[in-house]
PDB file of C-alpha atoms in Angstrom:
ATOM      1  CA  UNK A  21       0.000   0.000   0.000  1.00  0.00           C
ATOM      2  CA  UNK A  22       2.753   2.178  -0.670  1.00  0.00           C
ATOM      3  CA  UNK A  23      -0.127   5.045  -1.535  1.00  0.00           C
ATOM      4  CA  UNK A  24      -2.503   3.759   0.807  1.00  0.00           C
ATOM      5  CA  UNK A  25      -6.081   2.820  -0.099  1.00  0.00           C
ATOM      6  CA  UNK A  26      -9.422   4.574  -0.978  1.00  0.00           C
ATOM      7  CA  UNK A  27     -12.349   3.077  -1.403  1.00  0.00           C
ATOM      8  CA  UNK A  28     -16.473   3.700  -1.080  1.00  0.00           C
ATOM      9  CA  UNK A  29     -16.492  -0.300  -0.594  1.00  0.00           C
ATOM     10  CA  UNK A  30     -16.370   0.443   3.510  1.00  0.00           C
ATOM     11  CA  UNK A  31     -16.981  -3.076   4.215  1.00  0.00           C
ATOM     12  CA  UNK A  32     -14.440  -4.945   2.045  1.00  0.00           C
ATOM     13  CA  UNK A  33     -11.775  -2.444   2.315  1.00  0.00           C
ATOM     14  CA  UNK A  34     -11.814  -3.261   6.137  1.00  0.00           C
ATOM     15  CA  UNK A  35     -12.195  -6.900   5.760  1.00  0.00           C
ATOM     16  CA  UNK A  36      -9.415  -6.444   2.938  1.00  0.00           C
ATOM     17  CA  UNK A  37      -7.211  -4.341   5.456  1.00  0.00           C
ATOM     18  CA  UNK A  38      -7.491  -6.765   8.243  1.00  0.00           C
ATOM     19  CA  UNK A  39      -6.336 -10.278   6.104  1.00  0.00           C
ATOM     20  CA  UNK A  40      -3.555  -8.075   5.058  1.00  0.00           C
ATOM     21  CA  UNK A  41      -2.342  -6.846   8.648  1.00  0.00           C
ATOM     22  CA  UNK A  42      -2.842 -10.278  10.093  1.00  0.00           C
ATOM     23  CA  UNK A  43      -1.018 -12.133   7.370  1.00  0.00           C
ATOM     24  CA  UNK A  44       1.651  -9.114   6.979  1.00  0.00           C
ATOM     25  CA  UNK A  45       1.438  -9.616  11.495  1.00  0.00           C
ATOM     26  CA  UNK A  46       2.263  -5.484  10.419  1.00  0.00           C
ATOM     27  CA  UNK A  47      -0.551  -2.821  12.539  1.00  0.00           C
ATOM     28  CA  UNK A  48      -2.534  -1.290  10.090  1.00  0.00           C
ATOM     29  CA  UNK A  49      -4.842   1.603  10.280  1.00  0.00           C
ATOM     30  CA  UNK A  50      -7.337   3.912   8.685  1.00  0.00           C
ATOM     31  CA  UNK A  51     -10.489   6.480   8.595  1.00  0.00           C
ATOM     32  CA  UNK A  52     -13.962   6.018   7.157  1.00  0.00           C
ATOM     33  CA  UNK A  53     -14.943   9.944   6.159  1.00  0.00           C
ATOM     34  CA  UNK A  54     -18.796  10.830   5.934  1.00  0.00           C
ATOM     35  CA  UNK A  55     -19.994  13.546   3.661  1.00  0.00           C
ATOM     36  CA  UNK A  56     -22.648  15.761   4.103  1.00  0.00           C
ATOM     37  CA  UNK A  57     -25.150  13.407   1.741  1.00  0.00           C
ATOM     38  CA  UNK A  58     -23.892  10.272   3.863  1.00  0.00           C
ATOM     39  CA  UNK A  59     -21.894   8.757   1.286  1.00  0.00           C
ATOM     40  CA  UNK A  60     -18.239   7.087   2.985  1.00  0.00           C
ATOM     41  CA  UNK A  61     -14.998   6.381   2.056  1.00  0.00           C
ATOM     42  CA  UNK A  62     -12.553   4.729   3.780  1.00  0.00           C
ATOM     43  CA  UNK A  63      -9.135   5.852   3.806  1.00  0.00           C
ATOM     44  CA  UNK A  64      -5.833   3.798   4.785  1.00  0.00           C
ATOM     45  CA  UNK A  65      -2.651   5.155   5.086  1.00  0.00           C
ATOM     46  CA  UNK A  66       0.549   3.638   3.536  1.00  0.00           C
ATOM     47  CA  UNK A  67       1.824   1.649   6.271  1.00  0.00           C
ATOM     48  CA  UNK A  68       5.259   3.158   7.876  1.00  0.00           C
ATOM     49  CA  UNK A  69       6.346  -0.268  10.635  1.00  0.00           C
ATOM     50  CA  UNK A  70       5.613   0.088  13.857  1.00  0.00           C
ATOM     51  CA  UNK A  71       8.368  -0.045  16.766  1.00  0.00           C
ATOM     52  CA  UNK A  72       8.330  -1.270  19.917  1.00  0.00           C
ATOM     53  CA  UNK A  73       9.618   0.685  23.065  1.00  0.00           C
ATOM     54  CA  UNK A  74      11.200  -1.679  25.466  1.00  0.00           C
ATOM     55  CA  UNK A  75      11.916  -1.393  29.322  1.00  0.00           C
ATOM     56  CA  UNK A  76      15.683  -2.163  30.173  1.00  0.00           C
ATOM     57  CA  UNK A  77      14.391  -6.526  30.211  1.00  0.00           C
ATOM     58  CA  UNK A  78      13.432  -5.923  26.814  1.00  0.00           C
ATOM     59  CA  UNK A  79       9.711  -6.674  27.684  1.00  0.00           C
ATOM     60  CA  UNK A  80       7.280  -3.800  25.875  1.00  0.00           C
ATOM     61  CA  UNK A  81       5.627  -1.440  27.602  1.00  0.00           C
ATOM     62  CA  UNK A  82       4.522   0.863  23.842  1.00  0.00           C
ATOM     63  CA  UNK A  83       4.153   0.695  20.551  1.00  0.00           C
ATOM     64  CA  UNK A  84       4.334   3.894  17.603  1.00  0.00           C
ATOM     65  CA  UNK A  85       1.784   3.153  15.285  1.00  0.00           C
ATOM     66  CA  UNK A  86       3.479   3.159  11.757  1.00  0.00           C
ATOM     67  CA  UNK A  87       0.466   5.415  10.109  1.00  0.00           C
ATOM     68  CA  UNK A  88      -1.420   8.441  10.815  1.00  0.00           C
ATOM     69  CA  UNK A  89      -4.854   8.971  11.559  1.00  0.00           C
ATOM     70  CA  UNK A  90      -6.771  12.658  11.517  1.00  0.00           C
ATOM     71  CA  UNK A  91      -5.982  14.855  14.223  1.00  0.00           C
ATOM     72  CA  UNK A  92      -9.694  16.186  14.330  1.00  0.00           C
ATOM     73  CA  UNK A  93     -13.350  15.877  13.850  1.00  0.00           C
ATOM     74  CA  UNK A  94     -12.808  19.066  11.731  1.00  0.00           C
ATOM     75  CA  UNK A  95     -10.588  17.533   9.252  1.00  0.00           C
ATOM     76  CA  UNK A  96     -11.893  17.575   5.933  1.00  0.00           C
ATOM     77  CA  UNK A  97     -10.371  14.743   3.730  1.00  0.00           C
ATOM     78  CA  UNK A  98     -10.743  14.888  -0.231  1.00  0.00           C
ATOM     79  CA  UNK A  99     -10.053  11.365  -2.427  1.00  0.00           C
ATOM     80  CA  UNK A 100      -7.057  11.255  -4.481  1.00  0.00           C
ATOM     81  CA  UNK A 101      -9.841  11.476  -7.507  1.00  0.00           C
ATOM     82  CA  UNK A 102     -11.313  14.734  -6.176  1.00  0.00           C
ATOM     83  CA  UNK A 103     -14.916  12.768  -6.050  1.00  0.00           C
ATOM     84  CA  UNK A 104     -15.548  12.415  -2.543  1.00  0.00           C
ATOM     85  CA  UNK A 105     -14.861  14.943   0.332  1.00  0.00           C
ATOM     86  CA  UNK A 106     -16.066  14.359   3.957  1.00  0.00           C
ATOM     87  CA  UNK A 107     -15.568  14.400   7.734  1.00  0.00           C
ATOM     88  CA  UNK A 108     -13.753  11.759   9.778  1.00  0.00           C
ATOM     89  CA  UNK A 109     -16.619   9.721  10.940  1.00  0.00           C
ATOM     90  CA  UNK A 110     -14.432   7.202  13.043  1.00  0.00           C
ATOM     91  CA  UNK A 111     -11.104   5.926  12.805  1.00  0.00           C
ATOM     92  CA  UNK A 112      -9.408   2.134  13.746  1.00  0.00           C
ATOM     93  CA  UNK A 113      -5.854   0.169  13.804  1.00  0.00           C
ATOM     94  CA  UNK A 114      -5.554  -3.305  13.945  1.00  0.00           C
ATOM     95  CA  UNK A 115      -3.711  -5.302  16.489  1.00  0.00           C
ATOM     96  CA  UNK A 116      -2.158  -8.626  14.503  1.00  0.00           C
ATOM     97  CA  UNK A 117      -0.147 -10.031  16.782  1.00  0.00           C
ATOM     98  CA  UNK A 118       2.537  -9.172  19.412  1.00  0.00           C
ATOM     99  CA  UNK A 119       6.546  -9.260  19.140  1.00  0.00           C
ATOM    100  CA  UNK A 120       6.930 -11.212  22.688  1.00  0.00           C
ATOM    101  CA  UNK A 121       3.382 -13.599  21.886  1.00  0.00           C
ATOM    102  CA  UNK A 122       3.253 -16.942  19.946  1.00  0.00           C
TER     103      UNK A 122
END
């Protein structure tokens, strides 16, 4: 996803995001936008890799997400195509699998 992902297929594009960050074990995240007609588009951003901050046993005790996600309600995004312009309606990350867990 080196350019991320757009697509007014909400439903898939999750289910599509999630087999991908569970078989890549890489977080992913993204936003579904809302515009003022109630049309959505989800959005997900190219994926950066996530690191892991470690205490001094190496266990971790954080994780910085390898993607960004809108800052504010207020945001308005705009599709790559110009055809769709909305409102973050809610954003979400996915959680594949942990360094230090089978």
């Amino acid at each position: 996803m080196a350019d991320g992902l757009e697509t007014t297929n909400v439903k898939g594009g999750k289910k599509l995001v999630t087999d991908i960050s569970l078989h890549t074990k890489d977080e992913v995240g993204g936003t579904v936008y809302k515009d003022g007609d109630g049309n959505r588009m989800l959005k997900v951003s190219p994926y950066e890799h996530s690191t892991f901050d470690r205490d001094s046993d190496g266990a971790v005790i954080g994780v910085t997400a390898g993607f960004s996600l809108p800052g504010s309600k207020d945001a308005t995004y705009t599709s790559s195509d110009g055809s769709f312009s909305g409102k973050p309606e809610f954003s979400f990350h996915t959680h594949p699998g942990h360094p230090d867990a089978s």
